Short mmCIF file of C-alpha atoms in Angstrom, two decimals:
data_model
loop_
_atom_site.label_atom_id
_atom_site.label_comp_id
_atom_site.label_asym_id
_atom_site.label_seq_id
_atom_site.Cartn_x
_atom_site.Cartn_y
_atom_site.Cartn_z
CA MET L 643 -21.89 -16.24 7.91
CA LEU L 644 -18.40 -16.50 6.38
CA TYR L 645 -16.94 -13.57 8.33
CA GLN L 646 -18.46 -14.86 11.57
CA MET L 647 -17.01 -18.32 10.91
CA HIS L 648 -13.61 -16.76 10.29
CA GLU L 649 -13.79 -14.92 13.62
CA LEU L 650 -14.81 -18.16 15.36
CA GLY L 651 -11.80 -19.88 13.82
CA ARG L 652 -9.50 -17.10 15.03
CA ALA L 653 -10.89 -17.42 18.55
CA TRP L 654 -10.40 -21.22 18.43
CA MET L 655 -6.81 -20.87 17.20
CA ALA L 656 -5.82 -18.22 19.77
CA PRO L 657 -4.98 -20.63 22.65
CA ILE L 658 -2.97 -22.81 20.27
CA THR L 659 -0.91 -19.88 18.98
CA TYR L 660 -0.27 -18.61 22.54
CA TRP L 661 0.83 -22.13 23.54
CA ALA L 662 3.09 -22.43 20.49
CA ASP L 663 4.66 -19.02 21.18
CA ALA L 664 5.34 -19.92 24.81
CA ASN L 665 6.86 -23.27 23.85
CA SER L 666 9.09 -21.72 21.19
CA LYS L 667 10.51 -19.40 23.84
CA MET L 668 10.92 -22.15 26.43
CA PHE L 669 12.80 -24.42 24.05
CA GLY L 670 14.67 -21.62 22.26
CA ASN L 671 15.72 -19.23 25.02
CA PRO L 672 19.34 -19.93 26.12
CA GLY L 673 18.35 -19.06 29.69
CA SER L 674 15.81 -21.91 29.83
CA TRP L 675 16.89 -25.38 30.97
CA LEU L 676 14.61 -26.85 28.27
CA SER L 677 16.86 -25.37 25.58
CA ASN L 678 19.56 -27.90 26.55
CA MET L 679 17.37 -30.93 25.90
CA PRO L 680 18.06 -33.10 22.81
CA GLY L 681 16.05 -31.80 19.85
CA ALA L 682 15.24 -28.49 21.59
CA THR L 683 16.29 -26.42 18.57
CA ARG L 684 14.00 -28.40 16.28
CA LEU L 685 11.10 -28.11 18.71
CA ALA L 686 11.62 -24.34 19.13
CA ALA L 687 11.70 -23.84 15.35
CA GLY L 688 8.58 -25.93 14.82
CA TYR L 689 6.64 -24.13 17.54
CA GLU L 690 7.60 -20.71 16.18
CA LEU L 691 6.53 -21.71 12.69
CA LEU L 692 3.17 -22.89 14.07
CA TYR L 693 2.81 -19.65 16.00
CA ARG L 694 3.48 -17.46 12.97
CA ILE L 695 1.10 -19.45 10.75
CA GLY L 696 -1.75 -19.21 13.26
CA LYS L 697 -1.28 -15.77 14.85
CA ASP L 698 -3.20 -12.58 14.08
CA TYR L 699 -1.27 -9.88 12.24
CA GLU L 700 -2.17 -6.38 13.35
CA LYS L 701 -1.30 -3.21 11.47
CA PRO L 702 2.49 -2.67 11.73
CA GLU L 703 4.08 0.62 12.72
CA PHE L 704 6.00 2.74 10.23
CA GLY L 705 8.83 2.80 12.74
CA ILE L 706 10.68 5.66 11.04
CA HIS L 707 12.32 7.54 13.91
CA ALA L 708 15.42 8.96 12.21
CA ILE L 709 16.79 9.50 8.72
CA ASP L 710 20.41 9.76 7.62
CA ILE L 711 21.17 12.60 5.20
CA ASP L 712 24.77 13.05 4.06
CA GLY L 713 26.07 11.30 7.16
CA VAL L 714 23.94 13.35 9.56
CA SER L 715 21.11 11.70 11.52
CA TYR L 716 17.89 13.71 11.75
CA PRO L 717 15.09 12.73 14.17
CA VAL L 718 11.75 12.04 12.48
CA VAL L 719 8.35 12.42 14.13
CA GLU L 720 5.17 10.93 12.66
CA ARG L 721 2.33 13.46 12.92
CA GLU L 722 -1.36 13.24 12.04
CA VAL L 723 -2.12 16.33 9.96
CA ALA L 724 -5.75 15.59 9.13
CA ARG L 725 -8.32 12.89 9.80
CA LYS L 726 -11.37 11.78 7.87
CA PRO L 727 -13.64 8.83 8.66
CA PHE L 728 -11.76 6.47 6.32
CA CYS L 729 -8.28 8.00 6.18
CA ARG L 730 -5.60 9.86 8.11
CA LEU L 731 -3.15 12.23 6.48
CA LEU L 732 0.27 11.71 8.08
CA ARG L 733 3.41 13.80 7.87
CA PHE L 734 6.90 12.57 8.70
CA LYS L 735 8.56 15.70 10.02
CA ARG L 736 12.34 15.92 10.21
CA TYR L 737 14.00 17.92 13.01
CA THR L 738 17.36 19.57 13.68
CA ASP L 739 18.77 22.25 15.99
CA ASP L 740 21.24 23.48 13.39
CA ALA L 741 19.96 26.65 11.67
CA GLY L 742 21.69 25.93 8.38
CA GLN L 743 20.44 22.37 8.23
CA LEU L 744 16.94 23.50 9.17
CA ARG L 745 16.95 25.99 6.31
CA ASP L 746 17.93 23.22 3.90
CA LEU L 747 15.14 20.96 5.17
CA LYS L 748 12.57 23.72 4.75
CA ASP L 749 13.68 24.23 1.15
CA ASP L 750 12.97 20.58 0.26
CA PRO L 751 9.87 20.09 -1.92
CA PRO L 752 6.75 18.60 -0.30
CA VAL L 753 5.54 15.24 -1.59
CA LEU L 754 2.16 13.59 -1.04
CA VAL L 755 2.38 9.80 -1.31
CA VAL L 756 -1.07 8.37 -2.02
CA ALA L 757 -0.97 4.82 -0.70
CA PRO L 758 -3.15 2.07 -2.16
CA LEU L 759 -6.41 1.02 -0.55
CA SER L 760 -6.20 -2.51 -1.88
CA GLY L 761 -5.69 -4.90 0.99
CA HIS L 762 -2.45 -3.97 2.72
CA HIS L 763 -1.87 -1.07 5.08
CA SER L 764 0.01 2.04 4.00
CA THR L 765 3.01 0.79 6.00
CA LEU L 766 3.73 -1.35 2.92
CA LEU L 767 5.29 1.89 1.59
CA ARG L 768 7.62 2.26 4.57
CA ASP L 769 10.72 1.96 2.36
CA THR L 770 9.23 4.45 -0.10
CA VAL L 771 8.69 7.01 2.65
CA ARG L 772 12.06 6.45 4.32
CA THR L 773 13.91 6.97 1.03
CA LEU L 774 11.90 10.05 0.04
CA LEU L 775 12.68 11.68 3.39
CA ARG L 776 16.29 12.21 2.33
CA ASP L 777 15.28 15.03 -0.02
CA HIS L 778 11.61 15.82 0.60
CA LYS L 779 8.94 16.80 3.09
CA VAL L 780 6.77 13.68 3.04
CA TYR L 781 3.02 13.21 3.58
CA ILE L 782 1.14 9.93 3.13
CA THR L 783 -2.47 8.77 3.12
CA ASP L 784 -3.03 6.20 5.87
CA TRP L 785 -6.28 4.38 5.04
CA ILE L 786 -8.34 3.12 7.98
CA ASP L 787 -9.53 -0.48 8.19
CA ALA L 788 -13.23 -0.34 7.23
CA ARG L 789 -14.19 -2.74 10.03
CA MET L 790 -13.04 -0.06 12.49
CA VAL L 791 -15.28 2.67 11.00
CA PRO L 792 -18.74 2.86 12.64
CA LEU L 793 -21.69 2.37 10.32
CA GLU L 794 -23.06 5.85 11.07
CA GLU L 795 -20.08 7.39 9.22
CA GLY L 796 -21.81 6.39 5.98
CA GLU L 797 -20.51 4.77 2.81
CA PHE L 798 -17.16 5.24 1.11
CA THR L 799 -17.12 5.15 -2.68
CA LEU L 800 -14.49 5.67 -5.38
CA ASP L 801 -15.92 9.20 -5.79
CA ASP L 802 -15.21 9.79 -2.10
CA TYR L 803 -11.63 8.58 -2.62
CA VAL L 804 -11.19 11.21 -5.34
CA ALA L 805 -12.63 13.88 -3.04
CA TYR L 806 -10.29 12.85 -0.20
CA VAL L 807 -7.25 13.22 -2.48
CA GLN L 808 -8.37 16.68 -3.58
CA ASP L 809 -8.95 17.80 0.02
CA PHE L 810 -5.51 16.58 1.09
CA ILE L 811 -3.84 18.32 -1.85
CA ARG L 812 -5.54 21.60 -0.95
CA GLN L 813 -4.70 21.21 2.75
CA ILE L 814 -0.99 20.65 2.14
CA GLY L 815 -0.89 23.49 -0.39
CA VAL L 816 -0.82 22.94 -4.12
CA ASP L 817 1.74 25.57 -5.11
CA ASP L 818 4.89 23.50 -4.48
CA LEU L 819 3.37 20.03 -4.13
CA HIS L 820 4.35 16.84 -5.95
CA VAL L 821 2.04 13.79 -5.84
CA ILE L 822 3.22 10.19 -5.98
CA SER L 823 0.61 7.46 -6.46
CA VAL L 824 1.51 3.80 -6.07
CA CYS L 825 -0.56 1.11 -7.84
CA GLN L 826 -4.35 1.41 -7.38
CA PRO L 827 -4.50 5.17 -6.53
CA THR L 828 -3.04 6.18 -9.91
CA VAL L 829 -6.64 6.13 -11.19
CA PRO L 830 -8.33 8.31 -8.52
CA VAL L 831 -5.29 10.62 -8.34
CA LEU L 832 -5.41 11.23 -12.08
CA ALA L 833 -9.15 11.88 -11.76
CA ALA L 834 -8.67 14.24 -8.81
CA ILE L 835 -6.08 16.38 -10.58
CA SER L 836 -8.03 16.31 -13.86
CA LEU L 837 -11.14 17.66 -12.15
CA MET L 838 -9.13 20.37 -10.37
CA ALA L 839 -7.62 21.44 -13.68
CA ALA L 840 -11.01 21.46 -15.42
CA ARG L 841 -12.38 23.76 -12.70
CA GLY L 842 -9.51 26.18 -13.17
CA GLU L 843 -7.85 25.31 -9.86
CA LYS L 844 -4.09 25.18 -9.48
CA THR L 845 -2.69 21.67 -9.79
CA PRO L 846 0.45 20.06 -8.29
CA ARG L 847 3.78 20.66 -9.97
CA SER L 848 4.19 16.99 -10.87
CA MET L 849 2.54 13.57 -10.79
CA VAL L 850 4.58 10.39 -10.38
CA MET L 851 2.49 7.30 -11.17
CA MET L 852 3.91 3.89 -10.31
CA GLY L 853 2.57 0.52 -11.47
CA GLY L 854 -1.09 1.52 -11.72
CA PRO L 855 -4.16 0.18 -13.59
CA ILE L 856 -4.95 3.28 -15.65
CA ASP L 857 -5.86 1.19 -18.69
CA THR L 858 -6.16 -2.50 -17.84
CA ARG L 859 -6.87 -3.40 -21.46
CA GLN L 860 -3.10 -3.16 -21.97
CA SER L 861 -1.23 -6.43 -21.23
CA PRO L 862 -3.92 -7.82 -18.89
CA THR L 863 -2.66 -9.84 -15.93
CA ALA L 864 -4.30 -12.63 -13.91
CA VAL L 865 -5.75 -9.97 -11.61
CA ASN L 866 -7.29 -8.14 -14.58
CA ASN L 867 -8.62 -11.35 -16.11
CA LEU L 868 -10.47 -12.31 -12.94
CA ALA L 869 -12.32 -8.99 -13.01
CA THR L 870 -13.40 -9.44 -16.64
CA GLU L 871 -14.26 -13.15 -16.44
CA LYS L 872 -16.69 -12.74 -13.54
CA PRO L 873 -19.84 -10.56 -13.80
CA HIS L 874 -20.24 -7.64 -11.43
CA TRP L 875 -23.00 -9.36 -9.46
CA TRP L 876 -20.63 -12.25 -8.70
CA PHE L 877 -18.25 -9.97 -6.78
CA GLU L 878 -21.12 -8.47 -4.78
CA SER L 879 -22.60 -11.87 -3.88
CA SER L 880 -19.33 -13.78 -3.37
CA VAL L 881 -16.79 -11.53 -1.65
CA ILE L 882 -18.85 -8.87 0.16
CA HIS L 883 -19.72 -9.63 3.80
CA PRO L 884 -20.99 -7.68 6.84
CA VAL L 885 -18.56 -6.89 9.66
CA PRO L 886 -19.25 -9.01 12.78
CA ALA L 887 -20.43 -7.56 16.08
CA ASN L 888 -17.00 -7.59 17.75
CA TYR L 889 -15.76 -4.60 15.67
CA PRO L 890 -16.76 -0.89 15.72
CA GLY L 891 -17.91 -1.20 12.10
CA HIS L 892 -20.50 -3.86 12.96
CA GLY L 893 -22.90 -4.29 10.02
CA ARG L 894 -20.78 -2.42 7.46
CA ARG L 895 -20.48 -4.25 4.14
CA VAL L 896 -16.83 -4.91 3.29
CA TYR L 897 -14.47 -6.96 1.18
CA PRO L 898 -12.79 -8.69 4.14
CA GLY L 899 -9.04 -8.61 4.50
CA PHE L 900 -8.79 -12.35 5.14
CA LEU L 901 -10.35 -13.07 1.73
CA GLN L 902 -7.89 -10.72 0.08
CA HIS L 903 -5.04 -12.44 1.91
CA MET L 904 -6.22 -15.81 0.64
CA GLY L 905 -6.13 -14.36 -2.87
CA PHE L 906 -2.60 -13.03 -2.38
CA MET L 907 -1.39 -16.42 -1.17
CA ALA L 908 -3.16 -18.29 -3.97
CA MET L 909 -1.23 -16.33 -6.60
CA ASN L 910 2.09 -17.93 -5.54
CA PRO L 911 1.39 -20.81 -3.11
CA GLU L 912 4.61 -22.69 -3.87
CA ARG L 913 6.74 -19.63 -3.20
CA HIS L 914 5.08 -18.98 0.17
CA ALA L 915 5.35 -22.63 1.20
CA GLN L 916 9.04 -22.62 0.29
CA SER L 917 9.57 -19.37 2.20
CA HIS L 918 8.11 -20.87 5.38
CA TRP L 919 10.20 -24.01 4.98
CA ASP L 920 13.31 -21.87 4.50
CA PHE L 921 12.39 -19.94 7.66
CA TYR L 922 12.23 -23.22 9.59
CA GLN L 923 15.61 -24.27 8.21
CA ASP L 924 17.14 -20.88 9.08
CA LEU L 925 16.01 -21.31 12.69
CA LEU L 926 17.61 -24.75 12.80
CA LYS L 927 20.88 -23.42 11.37
CA GLY L 928 20.88 -20.40 13.65
CA ASP L 929 20.73 -18.01 10.70
CA LEU L 930 19.08 -15.26 12.70
CA GLU L 931 19.48 -12.54 10.07
CA ASP L 932 17.53 -14.42 7.37
CA ALA L 933 14.95 -15.55 9.94
CA GLU L 934 14.38 -11.95 11.03
CA SER L 935 14.05 -10.88 7.40
CA HIS L 936 11.28 -13.47 6.98
CA ARG L 937 9.51 -12.19 10.09
CA ARG L 938 9.62 -8.57 8.89
CA PHE L 939 8.27 -9.46 5.45
CA TYR L 940 5.36 -11.56 6.66
CA ASP L 941 4.50 -9.20 9.53
CA GLU L 942 3.72 -6.73 6.75
CA TYR L 943 2.41 -9.12 4.10
CA ASN L 944 -0.04 -10.89 6.42
CA ALA L 945 -1.43 -7.66 7.90
CA VAL L 946 -4.50 -6.84 5.81
CA LEU L 947 -7.48 -4.53 6.14
CA ASP L 948 -11.13 -4.64 5.09
CA MET L 949 -12.16 -2.46 2.15
CA PRO L 950 -15.54 -0.68 2.03
CA ALA L 951 -17.85 -2.64 -0.28
CA GLU L 952 -18.99 0.41 -2.26
CA TYR L 953 -15.45 1.47 -3.02
CA TYR L 954 -14.33 -2.03 -3.98
CA LEU L 955 -17.30 -2.67 -6.28
CA ASP L 956 -16.88 0.77 -7.89
CA THR L 957 -13.23 -0.04 -8.60
CA VAL L 958 -14.05 -3.42 -10.13
CA ARG L 959 -16.66 -1.93 -12.42
CA ILE L 960 -15.10 1.43 -13.36
CA VAL L 961 -11.43 0.45 -13.58
CA PHE L 962 -11.33 -3.24 -14.49
CA GLN L 963 -14.59 -4.03 -16.27
CA GLU L 964 -15.81 -0.90 -18.06
CA HIS L 965 -12.47 0.97 -18.38
CA LEU L 966 -14.29 4.30 -18.06
CA LEU L 967 -11.17 6.45 -17.52
CA PRO L 968 -9.27 5.55 -20.73
CA ARG L 969 -12.56 5.55 -22.68
CA GLY L 970 -13.33 9.12 -21.53
CA LEU L 971 -16.65 8.11 -19.95
CA TRP L 972 -16.02 8.44 -16.22
CA ASP L 973 -18.15 10.88 -14.25
CA VAL L 974 -17.24 11.69 -10.64
CA ALA L 975 -20.02 13.35 -8.65
CA GLY L 976 -21.59 14.47 -11.93
CA GLU L 977 -18.35 15.87 -13.45
CA ARG L 978 -16.67 14.23 -16.44
CA VAL L 979 -13.04 13.26 -15.84
CA ASP L 980 -10.92 14.76 -18.63
CA PRO L 981 -7.15 14.25 -18.15
CA SER L 982 -6.46 16.45 -21.18
CA ALA L 983 -7.44 19.43 -19.00
CA ILE L 984 -4.15 19.04 -17.08
CA LYS L 985 -1.54 21.41 -18.49
CA GLY L 986 0.70 22.77 -15.72
CA THR L 987 1.60 19.46 -14.06
CA ALA L 988 4.55 17.33 -15.20
CA LEU L 989 4.06 13.56 -15.52
CA LEU L 990 6.38 10.63 -14.77
CA THR L 991 5.10 7.06 -15.16
CA ILE L 992 7.00 4.03 -13.85
CA GLU L 993 6.48 0.36 -14.69
CA GLY L 994 8.28 -2.83 -13.70
CA GLU L 995 9.39 -5.14 -16.46
CA LEU L 996 8.10 -8.20 -14.58
CA ASP L 997 5.02 -6.67 -12.95
CA ASP L 998 2.35 -9.39 -12.65
CA ILE L 999 -0.28 -7.08 -11.12
CA SER L 1000 -0.25 -4.03 -13.42
CA GLY L 1001 0.92 -5.15 -16.86
CA GLN L 1002 3.14 -3.34 -19.33
CA GLY L 1003 1.52 -0.22 -20.76
CA GLN L 1004 -1.24 0.11 -18.15
CA THR L 1005 0.46 3.02 -16.36
CA ARG L 1006 2.06 4.47 -19.47
CA ALA L 1007 -1.46 4.93 -20.86
CA ALA L 1008 -1.61 8.16 -18.81
CA HIS L 1009 0.66 9.84 -21.39
CA GLU L 1010 -1.92 9.53 -24.15
CA LEU L 1011 -4.75 10.64 -21.87
CA CYS L 1012 -2.81 13.68 -20.60
CA ASP L 1013 -2.27 15.17 -24.05
CA GLY L 1014 -2.55 18.68 -22.60
CA ILE L 1015 0.84 18.25 -20.92
CA ALA L 1016 3.75 19.25 -23.14
CA LYS L 1017 5.77 16.29 -24.38
CA LYS L 1018 8.94 17.70 -22.81
CA ASN L 1019 7.22 17.51 -19.41
CA LYS L 1020 6.34 13.82 -19.69
CA GLN L 1021 8.71 10.94 -18.93
CA HIS L 1022 8.40 7.17 -18.66
CA LEU L 1023 10.65 4.71 -16.83
CA GLU L 1024 10.65 0.94 -17.26
CA VAL L 1025 12.58 -0.81 -14.48
CA LYS L 1026 14.36 -3.86 -15.85
CA GLY L 1027 14.05 -7.00 -13.74
CA ALA L 1028 11.58 -5.40 -11.31
CA GLY L 1029 8.26 -6.88 -10.28
CA HIS L 1030 5.35 -4.93 -8.85
CA TYR L 1031 6.82 -4.32 -5.39
CA GLY L 1032 10.33 -3.74 -6.70
CA ILE L 1033 9.45 -0.36 -8.21
CA PHE L 1034 8.63 1.19 -4.82
CA SER L 1035 10.43 -0.96 -2.26
CA GLY L 1036 13.78 -2.69 -1.91
CA ARG L 1037 17.14 -2.40 -3.60
CA ARG L 1038 15.88 -1.55 -7.12
CA TRP L 1039 13.66 1.19 -5.74
CA ARG L 1040 16.52 2.75 -3.80
CA THR L 1041 19.23 2.44 -6.47
CA GLN L 1042 17.41 2.62 -9.83
CA VAL L 1043 13.99 4.20 -9.35
CA TYR L 1044 14.45 6.75 -6.58
CA PRO L 1045 17.29 8.71 -8.23
CA LYS L 1046 15.03 9.21 -11.30
CA VAL L 1047 12.09 10.25 -9.13
CA ARG L 1048 14.25 12.62 -7.07
CA ASP L 1049 15.72 14.29 -10.15
CA PHE L 1050 12.31 14.57 -11.83
CA ILE L 1051 10.78 16.27 -8.79
CA ALA L 1052 13.80 18.56 -8.43
CA ARG L 1053 13.44 19.63 -12.06
CA TYR L 1054 9.92 20.90 -11.43
CA ALA L 1055 10.36 22.12 -7.85
CA GLY L 1056 9.75 25.78 -7.12
#
């Protein structure tokens, strides 16, 4: 009944959040006579804080409508290239009327960004995509909230994830493709390309793996420890719940997004409490820029999705408990995953020095597994001072990480 109780709580809170939002506007809008009352600024700030704590956070938009390249602005259109029951393949297509510029854009290498299916929406990689668009044709996996997938579409397992990645690679065209996996998908992406190589298929020109749990026995974090301290049955009995009747996926077993969000918040409760207090103070001071920055961050951070139960439980067991990939014991749809079969794909691994989700060495472990790749075609980058999100978003990503990624891809481009 936990999911149903959560939905009941949301319904109960809805009138309060609407009331708080209306009051924040009445006391905060300069055009309202209430904004001139004593204490109006404090009331407006308090009501907005209440509104943002209690409101629902829907999936944000990517919102990438133009990209600046060498001082020239190019329109960008988000297009759905392919759709499967649990995922959409999106392309961000750049446009220009100038023939010379168009020729340059067409010569840019295509990149498939495999976004994580681990709680947040793929829009978490908005900054990753926007930066890559300067020099690449960019595709991204946009995973669909499991509560929105009707039960008749069947289950979604980790094996299915691997198959989705392979299908998307083939659809885009493998000859000139480069694949970037961020966090959780480093494991299924490595499996997908390993299986393609073992079958004699062409593989992408390069793999860029960022902050992923390829071997969680290396420098285990609090996230890794939770998975090993609890037995597998505990996860199935404690965090898996059926989707309520008010969603298209009614009856589907999922790891609900609101439970994941509670876990995210519990990792750093003091920091989040301080952030909300700072937001309140910024509103009082009239620091609109910092207040808007807070809104943007939490609009993304608080927007979570439900994960299919089969996929989540597979990941817990295969990746975090039994470590089947680094032990050479993982079978996908009856085929053994052997990363040593990869030979014609270059490898770049990236880790953050202060990553508290994927510890030091967990991503770099891919180098030892991919011993069929020539040493000269393998690189590793440790980003000093960067946490988990800093390696793919924000200033460090744009100034320290991206130039390395761009140059690595260019080296192996056709």
